[in-house]
Coordinates of C-alpha atoms in Angstrom, one line a residue:
X148 CA 36.1 -141.2 97.7
X149 CA 34.6 -138.4 95.7
X150 CA 31.5 -136.9 97.2
X151 CA 28.7 -137.8 95.8
X152 CA 25.0 -138.8 96.3
X153 CA 23.7 -142.3 96.0
X154 CA 20.0 -142.5 94.9
X155 CA 17.6 -144.5 97.0
X156 CA 14.8 -143.8 94.9
X157 CA 14.4 -142.9 91.7
X158 CA 11.2 -141.8 90.6
X159 CA 11.4 -139.7 87.5
X160 CA 14.5 -137.1 88.2
X161 CA 17.4 -135.5 86.7
X162 CA 20.0 -133.3 87.0
X163 CA 19.7 -130.0 84.9
X164 CA 20.1 -126.4 84.8
X165 CA 18.8 -123.3 83.3
X166 CA 19.3 -124.7 79.8
X167 CA 21.5 -124.6 76.7
X168 CA 21.2 -121.2 75.5
X169 CA 23.7 -122.0 72.4
X170 CA 21.6 -125.1 71.3
X171 CA 19.0 -123.2 68.8
X172 CA 22.0 -122.0 66.8
X173 CA 22.9 -125.7 66.5
X174 CA 19.7 -126.9 65.8
X175 CA 19.2 -128.1 69.4
X176 CA 16.0 -127.1 72.1
X177 CA 17.0 -124.9 74.8
X178 CA 15.9 -127.4 77.5
X179 CA 16.7 -127.0 81.1
X180 CA 14.1 -126.8 84.1
X181 CA 10.5 -125.6 83.0
X182 CA 10.1 -123.7 86.0
X183 CA 13.0 -121.2 85.9
X184 CA 12.0 -119.1 89.0
X185 CA 12.0 -122.3 91.2
X186 CA 15.2 -123.7 89.9
X187 CA 16.9 -120.5 90.4
X188 CA 15.5 -119.8 93.8
X189 CA 16.6 -123.2 95.0
X190 CA 20.5 -122.3 94.0
X191 CA 20.2 -118.9 95.5
X192 CA 19.2 -120.3 98.8
X193 CA 22.4 -122.3 99.4
X194 CA 24.2 -119.5 97.7
X195 CA 25.3 -121.0 94.4
X196 CA 25.0 -119.5 90.8
X197 CA 22.1 -119.7 89.7
X198 CA 22.8 -121.8 86.8
X199 CA 24.5 -124.6 88.9
X200 CA 23.4 -128.0 88.1
X201 CA 20.5 -129.1 90.1
X202 CA 17.9 -132.0 90.8
X203 CA 14.2 -131.7 88.7
X204 CA 12.1 -134.0 90.2
X205 CA 8.9 -134.8 88.0
X206 CA 5.5 -135.8 90.0
X207 CA 7.1 -139.0 91.9
X208 CA 8.9 -139.3 94.8
X209 CA 12.7 -139.3 95.2
X210 CA 15.2 -140.3 97.9
X211 CA 19.4 -139.9 98.1
X212 CA 22.0 -140.3 100.7
X213 CA 24.8 -138.0 100.4
X214 CA 28.6 -139.2 101.5
X215 CA 29.8 -135.8 102.7
X216 CA 27.6 -133.4 104.9
X217 CA 25.7 -131.1 102.5
X218 CA 23.4 -128.1 102.6
X219 CA 20.2 -128.2 100.4
X220 CA 17.4 -126.2 99.3
X221 CA 14.2 -127.7 97.8
X222 CA 11.6 -125.4 95.7
X223 CA 8.7 -126.0 93.5
X224 CA 6.1 -128.1 93.6
X225 CA 4.9 -129.0 97.1
X226 CA 6.2 -131.8 98.7
X227 CA 7.0 -133.4 102.0
X228 CA 10.9 -133.1 102.7
X229 CA 12.6 -135.2 105.1
X230 CA 16.1 -135.5 106.3
X231 CA 17.0 -138.5 108.2
X232 CA 13.4 -139.0 108.6
X233 CA 12.7 -135.8 110.2
X234 CA 10.4 -133.3 108.4
X235 CA 12.5 -130.0 107.2
X236 CA 10.8 -127.2 105.4
X237 CA 10.7 -126.5 101.5
X238 CA 12.1 -122.8 100.2
X239 CA 14.9 -122.7 103.0
X240 CA 18.6 -123.9 103.4
X241 CA 18.5 -127.2 105.2
X242 CA 21.7 -129.0 106.5
X243 CA 22.3 -132.9 105.7
X244 CA 24.6 -134.7 107.3
X245 CA 26.8 -137.6 105.7
X246 CA 24.5 -140.9 105.6
X247 CA 21.2 -139.1 106.0
X248 CA 18.6 -140.0 103.6
X249 CA 17.1 -137.1 102.1
X250 CA 13.3 -138.0 100.8
X251 CA 10.8 -135.9 98.7
X252 CA 7.5 -137.5 98.8
X253 CA 3.7 -137.0 98.3
X254 CA 3.6 -134.1 95.9
X255 CA 0.5 -132.4 96.4
X256 CA 0.3 -129.1 93.9
X257 CA 2.2 -128.6 90.9
X258 CA 4.6 -130.9 88.8
X259 CA 8.3 -130.3 89.3
X260 CA 10.5 -129.9 92.7
X261 CA 13.7 -128.7 92.7
X262 CA 16.6 -129.5 94.9
X263 CA 19.8 -127.4 95.0
X264 CA 23.1 -128.7 96.8
X265 CA 25.4 -126.1 97.6
X266 CA 28.4 -126.2 95.2
X267 CA 26.5 -128.4 93.0
X268 CA 26.8 -131.4 90.8
X269 CA 29.8 -132.6 88.8
X270 CA 28.1 -133.9 85.5
X271 CA 28.6 -133.7 81.9
X272 CA 27.8 -130.9 79.7
X273 CA 26.9 -130.1 76.1
X274 CA 27.3 -127.0 74.9
X275 CA 27.6 -125.4 78.3
X276 CA 24.9 -127.2 79.2
X277 CA 23.7 -130.2 81.6
X278 CA 20.2 -130.3 80.6
X279 CA 18.8 -133.4 79.5
X280 CA 18.0 -134.0 75.8
X281 CA 15.7 -137.0 75.2
X282 CA 16.1 -137.0 71.2
X283 CA 20.0 -137.1 71.5
X284 CA 19.8 -139.4 74.7
X285 CA 22.0 -136.9 76.4
X286 CA 21.6 -136.3 80.6
X287 CA 22.2 -137.5 84.0
X288 CA 18.9 -138.8 84.9
X289 CA 18.1 -140.8 88.6
X290 CA 18.3 -144.4 88.5
X291 CA 18.1 -146.8 91.9
X292 CA 21.6 -147.2 93.4
X293 CA 23.1 -144.8 90.8
X294 CA 25.9 -142.4 92.4
X295 CA 26.1 -138.7 91.2
X296 CA 29.2 -136.7 92.0
X297 CA 29.1 -133.7 93.8
X298 CA 31.2 -130.9 92.9
X299 CA 34.5 -130.2 94.4
X300 CA 33.4 -127.1 95.9
X301 CA 30.9 -128.8 98.1
X302 CA 32.0 -127.9 101.6
X303 CA 31.5 -129.2 105.0
X304 CA 30.6 -129.3 107.5
X305 CA 27.3 -127.2 107.0
X306 CA 26.6 -124.8 109.7
X307 CA 23.6 -126.3 112.3
X308 CA 21.4 -123.2 112.4
X309 CA 20.3 -123.6 109.0
X310 CA 16.9 -125.8 108.9
X311 CA 15.7 -124.5 112.2
X312 CA 13.3 -121.3 110.5
X313 CA 15.4 -118.7 112.6
X314 CA 15.8 -116.5 109.3
X315 CA 13.3 -114.9 107.3
X316 CA 14.2 -115.3 103.7
X317 CA 10.8 -113.8 102.8
X318 CA 10.7 -115.9 99.6
X319 CA 7.9 -115.1 97.2
X320 CA 6.4 -118.8 96.8
X321 CA 4.5 -119.3 93.8
X322 CA 0.6 -120.7 93.7
X323 CA 0.7 -124.4 92.6
X324 CA -2.8 -125.5 92.3
X325 CA -5.9 -126.8 90.1
X326 CA -5.7 -123.8 88.1
X327 CA -3.4 -121.3 86.3
X328 CA -3.6 -118.1 84.7
X329 CA -1.0 -117.3 81.8
X330 CA -0.2 -114.1 80.2
X331 CA 0.3 -113.9 76.6
X332 CA 1.0 -111.6 74.0
X333 CA -0.2 -111.5 70.4
X334 CA 1.8 -114.3 68.1
X335 CA 3.0 -113.3 64.7
X336 CA -0.3 -115.4 63.0
X337 CA -2.8 -113.6 64.9
X338 CA -4.4 -112.3 61.6
X339 CA -4.9 -116.1 60.7
X340 CA -7.7 -116.2 63.1
X341 CA -10.0 -113.1 62.6
X342 CA -13.2 -113.5 64.2
X343 CA -12.2 -116.1 66.5
X344 CA -8.9 -115.4 67.9
X345 CA -10.9 -114.1 71.4
X346 CA -12.0 -117.5 72.0
X347 CA -8.5 -118.2 73.3
X348 CA -9.6 -115.9 76.7
X349 CA -13.4 -116.6 76.9
X350 CA -13.1 -120.2 78.9
X351 CA -10.4 -122.1 80.3
X352 CA -8.6 -124.9 78.7
X353 CA -7.6 -128.4 80.2
X354 CA -4.1 -129.8 80.1
X355 CA -4.1 -133.2 78.7
X356 CA -2.0 -136.1 79.7
X357 CA -0.1 -135.8 76.1
X358 CA 1.8 -132.9 77.7
X359 CA 5.4 -132.9 78.3
X360 CA 8.4 -130.8 78.2
X361 CA 8.4 -130.3 74.7
X362 CA 5.1 -128.8 74.6
X363 CA 1.8 -128.6 76.7
X364 CA -1.7 -130.0 74.8
X365 CA -4.6 -128.6 76.0
X366 CA -8.6 -128.8 75.3
X367 CA -11.3 -126.4 75.1
X368 CA -13.1 -123.9 72.6
X369 CA -10.3 -123.5 69.9
X370 CA -9.9 -120.4 67.7
X371 CA -10.0 -121.5 63.7
X372 CA -8.3 -120.4 60.8
X373 CA -9.6 -117.6 58.4
X374 CA -7.4 -119.1 55.5
X375 CA -6.3 -123.0 54.8
X376 CA -3.0 -122.2 53.2
X377 CA 0.3 -124.0 54.0
X378 CA 2.3 -122.5 56.5
X379 CA 6.1 -122.7 55.9
X380 CA 8.1 -124.0 58.6
X381 CA 10.1 -121.5 60.3
X382 CA 11.7 -120.3 64.0
X383 CA 9.2 -120.3 67.0
X384 CA 10.0 -119.1 70.2
X385 CA 9.6 -120.8 73.6
X386 CA 5.9 -120.3 74.6
X387 CA 4.5 -120.5 71.4
X388 CA 1.0 -121.0 70.9
X389 CA 0.4 -123.1 68.1
X390 CA -3.2 -124.2 66.6
X391 CA -2.7 -127.4 64.7
X392 CA -5.4 -129.2 63.0
X393 CA -7.3 -131.6 65.3
X394 CA -8.7 -130.4 68.6
X395 CA -5.9 -129.5 71.1
X396 CA -4.2 -126.2 71.5
X397 CA -0.3 -126.7 71.4
X398 CA 1.9 -124.2 73.9
X399 CA 5.8 -125.2 72.7
X400 CA 7.8 -125.2 76.0
X401 CA 11.7 -125.4 76.8
X402 CA 11.9 -128.8 74.9
X403 CA 10.5 -128.0 71.4
X404 CA 12.3 -127.8 68.1
X405 CA 13.6 -124.6 66.8
X406 CA 11.2 -124.7 63.9
X407 CA 7.8 -125.5 63.2
X408 CA 5.0 -125.0 60.4
X409 CA 1.8 -124.4 62.3
X410 CA 0.3 -120.8 62.8
X411 CA 1.2 -119.2 65.7
X412 CA -1.7 -117.1 67.6
X413 CA 0.0 -115.9 70.9
X414 CA 3.3 -116.2 73.1
X415 CA 3.5 -116.9 76.3
X416 CA 5.5 -114.4 78.4
X417 CA 8.6 -115.6 80.3
X418 CA 7.3 -115.3 83.6
X419 CA 4.0 -117.3 82.7
X420 CA 6.1 -120.1 81.0
X421 CA 6.9 -121.2 84.9
X422 CA 3.2 -121.2 85.4
X423 CA 3.3 -123.7 82.9
X424 CA 6.0 -125.7 83.6
X425 CA 4.2 -126.5 87.1
X426 CA 0.8 -127.4 85.4
X427 CA -0.2 -130.9 85.7
X428 CA -2.9 -133.0 83.6
X429 CA -6.7 -131.7 84.3
X430 CA -5.1 -128.2 85.1
X431 CA -7.6 -125.4 84.0
X432 CA -5.8 -122.8 82.6
X433 CA -6.9 -119.3 82.1
X434 CA -5.3 -117.2 79.0
X435 CA -4.9 -113.7 79.7
X436 CA -3.7 -111.1 77.2
X437 CA -1.1 -108.5 78.0
X438 CA 0.8 -105.9 76.4
X439 CA 4.7 -106.3 75.4
X440 CA 5.1 -103.4 77.9
X441 CA 3.5 -105.1 80.6
X442 CA 5.2 -108.8 80.0
X443 CA 8.4 -106.5 80.4
X444 CA 7.3 -105.1 83.8
X445 CA 6.7 -108.4 85.0
X446 CA 9.9 -109.8 84.1
X447 CA 11.6 -107.0 85.8
X448 CA 9.8 -107.4 89.0
X449 CA 10.7 -111.1 88.7
X450 CA 14.2 -110.4 88.5
X451 CA 14.1 -108.0 91.1
X452 CA 12.5 -110.9 93.7
X453 CA 15.4 -113.2 92.9
X454 CA 17.9 -110.5 93.2
X455 CA 16.3 -109.3 96.6
X456 CA 16.4 -112.8 97.7
X457 CA 20.1 -113.1 96.9
X458 CA 21.0 -110.1 98.8
X459 CA 19.3 -111.7 102.1
X460 CA 20.8 -114.7 101.8
X461 CA 24.0 -113.4 101.3
X462 CA 23.6 -111.3 104.4
X463 CA 22.3 -114.5 106.6
X464 CA 25.2 -116.6 105.1
X465 CA 27.9 -113.8 106.1
X466 CA 26.4 -113.5 109.5
X467 CA 27.0 -117.3 110.0
X468 CA 30.4 -117.3 108.3
X469 CA 29.5 -119.7 105.4
X470 CA 31.5 -118.7 102.3
X471 CA 29.1 -118.3 99.4
X472 CA 29.6 -120.2 95.7
X473 CA 27.7 -117.7 94.1
X474 CA 30.9 -116.1 92.2
X475 CA 31.6 -119.6 90.9
X476 CA 30.3 -120.1 87.6
X477 CA 29.0 -124.0 86.9
X478 CA 31.6 -126.2 85.5
X479 CA 31.4 -129.9 84.5
X480 CA 32.8 -132.7 82.5
X481 CA 32.4 -131.4 79.4
X482 CA 31.3 -133.5 76.3
X483 CA 31.4 -130.8 73.5

């Protein structure tokens, strides 16, 4: 029998990774984890490759039972993590014995929680990624009673010292709350909003319930176009802040189409995209203008924090005699 997990409570969860980088060239969205920092950290904490498939749970409780001993790490939005009924810490490696139920419940901040399993999941991929795509109906979603295969490199038994908070991994845990500060750089069409572009920075906007992985819709004091001409559809980046006709601001996220025809006032920085990935409805979003140089510095600091975490994890694993998986790129049952 293959190593697997059996889903006991599906919630709204799926198996994903960092996204389909080849997708836009083929007309497909990049998709993947909306909070890239938390997803990468989860995989690093169990010594996986950062792009290994992992669980992304959206808002609702989930539970599963492994058929073999596994090592997991849960990151992202705050939830109560229990293993076999006993509470365990998030943002740390946690051992789970075969037959024990892993449950994540009562999300209290943020929108998405990530669960990595050492060795990862063995799921189909498309163009090198297992990231779900709702438009083409691709992806491995949780369903009550479903069995999801674990990668053959999943190893047992796991070290019993994990999960006892004996080690200080010093993870930089992001803030997930009722407010969010989002950095943006100038968009290509900022001149279209002469005289009103600064409205973006005057007061917070509220995330609406119509938001999803394609884009976040926000209400507030909208900038106004100075012209009325039609915009020609063209390629748009993830993070584009569009001002369509109507009463909402639209921020495109990882599920966005590769082309659009609305004016782009600003572009969210790569690090602030993670913040938006955790913004739930009614979150108050304050936009902050930064330079391209500032955005690049933040991106380098983001990368350095993850690299330092990987070094600390490697040291702990080495001391415990646990072989890491970080040298192995993810593999799946490719479909394309």
